[in-house]
Short mmCIF file of C-alpha atoms and ligand atoms in Angstrom, two decimals:
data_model
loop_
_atom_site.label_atom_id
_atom_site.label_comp_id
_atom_site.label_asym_id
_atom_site.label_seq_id
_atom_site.Cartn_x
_atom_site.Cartn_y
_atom_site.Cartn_z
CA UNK G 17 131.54 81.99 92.26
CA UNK G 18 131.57 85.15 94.10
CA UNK G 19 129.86 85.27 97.55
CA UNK G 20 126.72 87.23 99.52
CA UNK G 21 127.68 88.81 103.21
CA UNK G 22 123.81 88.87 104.60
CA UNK G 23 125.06 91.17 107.82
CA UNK G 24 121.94 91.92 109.68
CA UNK G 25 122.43 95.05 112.79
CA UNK G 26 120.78 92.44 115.52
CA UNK G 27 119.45 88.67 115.51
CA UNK G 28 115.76 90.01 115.72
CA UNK G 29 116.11 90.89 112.09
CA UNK G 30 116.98 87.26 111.13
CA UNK G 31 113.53 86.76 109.07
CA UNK G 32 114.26 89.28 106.52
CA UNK G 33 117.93 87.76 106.57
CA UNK G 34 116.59 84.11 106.16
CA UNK G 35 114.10 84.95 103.43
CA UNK G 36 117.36 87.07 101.48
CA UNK G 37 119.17 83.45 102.02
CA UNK G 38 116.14 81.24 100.91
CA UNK G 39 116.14 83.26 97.72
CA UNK G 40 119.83 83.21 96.99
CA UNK G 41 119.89 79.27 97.48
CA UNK G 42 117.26 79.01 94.70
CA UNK G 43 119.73 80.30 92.51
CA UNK G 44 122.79 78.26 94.25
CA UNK G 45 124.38 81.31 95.45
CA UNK G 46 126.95 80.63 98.28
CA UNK G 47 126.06 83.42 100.84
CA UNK G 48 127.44 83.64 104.71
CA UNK G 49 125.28 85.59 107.32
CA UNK G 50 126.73 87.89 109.95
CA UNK G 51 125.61 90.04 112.81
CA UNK G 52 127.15 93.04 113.02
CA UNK G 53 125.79 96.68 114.22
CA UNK G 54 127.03 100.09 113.01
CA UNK G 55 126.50 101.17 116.83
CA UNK G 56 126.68 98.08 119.03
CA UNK G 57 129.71 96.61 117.27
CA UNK G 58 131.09 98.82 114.73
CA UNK G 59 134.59 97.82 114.79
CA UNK G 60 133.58 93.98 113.49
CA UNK G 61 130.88 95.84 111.40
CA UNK G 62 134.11 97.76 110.01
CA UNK G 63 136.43 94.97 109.32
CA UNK G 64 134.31 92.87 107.79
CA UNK G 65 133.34 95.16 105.32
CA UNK G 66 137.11 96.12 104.34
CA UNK G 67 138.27 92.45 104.32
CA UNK G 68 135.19 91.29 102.08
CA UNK G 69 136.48 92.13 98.64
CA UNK G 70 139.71 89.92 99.31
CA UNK G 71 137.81 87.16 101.29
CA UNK G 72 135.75 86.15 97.79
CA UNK G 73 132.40 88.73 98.21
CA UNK G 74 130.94 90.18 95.46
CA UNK G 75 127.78 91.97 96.93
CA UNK G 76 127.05 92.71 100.54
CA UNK G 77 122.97 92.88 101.92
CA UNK G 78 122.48 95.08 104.96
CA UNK G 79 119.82 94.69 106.96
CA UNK G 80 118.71 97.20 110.02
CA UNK G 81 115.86 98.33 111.48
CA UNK G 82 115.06 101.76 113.44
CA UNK G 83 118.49 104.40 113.15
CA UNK G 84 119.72 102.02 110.31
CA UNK G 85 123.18 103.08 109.70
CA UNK G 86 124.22 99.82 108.80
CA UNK G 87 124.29 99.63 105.33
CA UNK G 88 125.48 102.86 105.00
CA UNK G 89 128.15 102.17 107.49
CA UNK G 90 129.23 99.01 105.30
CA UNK G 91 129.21 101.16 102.24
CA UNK G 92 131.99 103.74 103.49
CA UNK G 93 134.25 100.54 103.62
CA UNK G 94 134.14 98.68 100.98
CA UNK G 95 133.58 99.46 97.15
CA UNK G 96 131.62 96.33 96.61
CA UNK G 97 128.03 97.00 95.33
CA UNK G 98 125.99 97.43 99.04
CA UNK G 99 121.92 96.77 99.17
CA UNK G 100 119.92 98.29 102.47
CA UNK G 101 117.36 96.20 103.36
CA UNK G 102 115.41 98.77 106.07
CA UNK G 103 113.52 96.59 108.76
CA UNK G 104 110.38 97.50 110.46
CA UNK G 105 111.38 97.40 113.69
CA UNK G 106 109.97 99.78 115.78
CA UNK G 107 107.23 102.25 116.27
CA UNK G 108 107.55 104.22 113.42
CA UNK G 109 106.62 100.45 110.78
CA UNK G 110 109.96 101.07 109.19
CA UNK G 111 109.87 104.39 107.33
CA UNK G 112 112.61 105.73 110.42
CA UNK G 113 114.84 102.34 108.81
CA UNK G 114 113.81 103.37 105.11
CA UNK G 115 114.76 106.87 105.10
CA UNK G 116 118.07 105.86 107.35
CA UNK G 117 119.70 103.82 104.87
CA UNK G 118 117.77 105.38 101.79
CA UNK G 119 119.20 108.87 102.14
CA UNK G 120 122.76 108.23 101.74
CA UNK G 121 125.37 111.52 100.86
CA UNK G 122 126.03 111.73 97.50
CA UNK G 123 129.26 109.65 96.54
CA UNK G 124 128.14 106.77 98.78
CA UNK G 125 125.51 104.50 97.48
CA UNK G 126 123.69 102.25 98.75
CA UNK G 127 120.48 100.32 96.81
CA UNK G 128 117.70 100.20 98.49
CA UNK G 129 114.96 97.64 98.13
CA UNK G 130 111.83 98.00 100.08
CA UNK G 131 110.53 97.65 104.15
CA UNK G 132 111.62 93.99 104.53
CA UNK G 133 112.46 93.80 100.98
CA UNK G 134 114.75 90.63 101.81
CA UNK G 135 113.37 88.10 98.70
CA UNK G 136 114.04 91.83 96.07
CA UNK G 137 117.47 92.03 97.70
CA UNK G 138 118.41 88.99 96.76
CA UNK G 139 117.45 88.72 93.38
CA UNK G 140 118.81 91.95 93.17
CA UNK G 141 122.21 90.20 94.23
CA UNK G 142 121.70 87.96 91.98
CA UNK G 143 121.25 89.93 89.20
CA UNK G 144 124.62 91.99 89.82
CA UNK G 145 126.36 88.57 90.37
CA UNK G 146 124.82 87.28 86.83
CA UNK G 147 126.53 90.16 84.79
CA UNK G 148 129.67 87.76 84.42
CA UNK G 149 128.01 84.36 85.44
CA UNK G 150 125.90 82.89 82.64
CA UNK G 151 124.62 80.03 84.87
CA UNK G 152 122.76 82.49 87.46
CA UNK G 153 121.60 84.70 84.48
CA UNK G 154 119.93 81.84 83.12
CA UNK G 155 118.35 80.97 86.47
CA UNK G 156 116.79 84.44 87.01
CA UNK G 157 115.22 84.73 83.42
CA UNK G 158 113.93 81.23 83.99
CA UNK G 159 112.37 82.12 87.06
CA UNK G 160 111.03 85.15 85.57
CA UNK G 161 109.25 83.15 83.11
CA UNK G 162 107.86 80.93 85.40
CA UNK G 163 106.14 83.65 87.65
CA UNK G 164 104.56 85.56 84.30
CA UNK G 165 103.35 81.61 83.42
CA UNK G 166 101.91 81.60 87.16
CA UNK G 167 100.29 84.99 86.96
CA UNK G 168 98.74 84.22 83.37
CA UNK G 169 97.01 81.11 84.44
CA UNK G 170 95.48 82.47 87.52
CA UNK G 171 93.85 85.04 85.41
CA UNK G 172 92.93 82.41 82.68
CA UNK G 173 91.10 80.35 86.00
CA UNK G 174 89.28 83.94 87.46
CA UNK G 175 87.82 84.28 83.45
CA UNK G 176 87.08 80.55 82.87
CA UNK G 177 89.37 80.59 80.05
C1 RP5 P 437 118.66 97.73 114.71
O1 RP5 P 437 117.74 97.93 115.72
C2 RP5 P 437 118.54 96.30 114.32
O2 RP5 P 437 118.89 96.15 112.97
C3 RP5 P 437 117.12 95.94 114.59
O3 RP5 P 437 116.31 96.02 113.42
C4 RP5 P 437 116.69 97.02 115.57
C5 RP5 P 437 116.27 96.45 116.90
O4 RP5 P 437 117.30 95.67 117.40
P1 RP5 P 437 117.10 94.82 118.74
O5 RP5 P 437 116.84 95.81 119.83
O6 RP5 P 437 115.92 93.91 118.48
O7 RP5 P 437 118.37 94.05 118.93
O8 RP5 P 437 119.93 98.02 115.12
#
């Protein structure tokens, strides 16, 4: 089974990373974390992304907060499907992050989930791993079951049904 990179631009964005991971183990997805800036250590940020096709990695996360290149940055190297996850991180609650790694030039895409979207990014992994795995497929449509089940008895309890 194809692997996650969870690469995250410093540690202080490790809750968004760990709730991405939490996800992905629901559905038994192998996944490796890494810290690596687009500004602090580009190079590593660099390599990794080129070597990640070859080293078994079928979708990379990128997480970054504030100037968030990171994604982006990951994008230009690899041709593996990238997802920005932008952080709120500073002042501005995340909408600097958001438009950072939203606003990519055309030819360069990157899919962005929401301000500390880190559970949507995973699924959203998940979901372009499942396209040739059955077994995850099945896992995702389960769970989607089970949340419209949850939602329809809470609203059976707040009308006495
Ligand atoms: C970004 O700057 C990181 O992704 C993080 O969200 C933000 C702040 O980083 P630290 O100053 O906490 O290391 O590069």
């Amino acid at each position: 089974m194809k692997k996650v990179g969870i690469v995250m631009g410093s540690d202080s964005d490790m809750p968004i990373a760990e709730k991405a991971g939490k996800q992905l183990e629901k559905y038994g997805i192998p996944y490796e974390m890494h810290i690596y800036s687009a500004h602090r250590t580009p190079a590593q940020a660099k390599e990794f992304s080129e070597n990640a096709a070859s080293e078994g990695f079928g979708v990379i996360i990128g997480i970054a907060g504030k100037a968030a290149h990171l994604a982006g940055a990951i994008a230009a190297n690899t041709i593996l499907p990238v997802i920005g996850i932008p952080c709120k991180s500073s002042e501005l609650d995340g909408m600097d992050a958001l438009l950072s790694t939203v606003q990519m030039p055309s030819g360069m895409p990157v899919a962005t989930v929401a301000i500390n979207g880190g559970k949507n990014a995973a699924i959203l992994a998940a979901q372009i791993l499942a396209i040739n795995d059955e077994e995850i497929a099945e896992k995702i449509k389960d769970e989607r079951i089970a949340n419209a089940e949850s939602i329809l008895k809470k609203d059976a309890q707040l009308n006495n049904k």
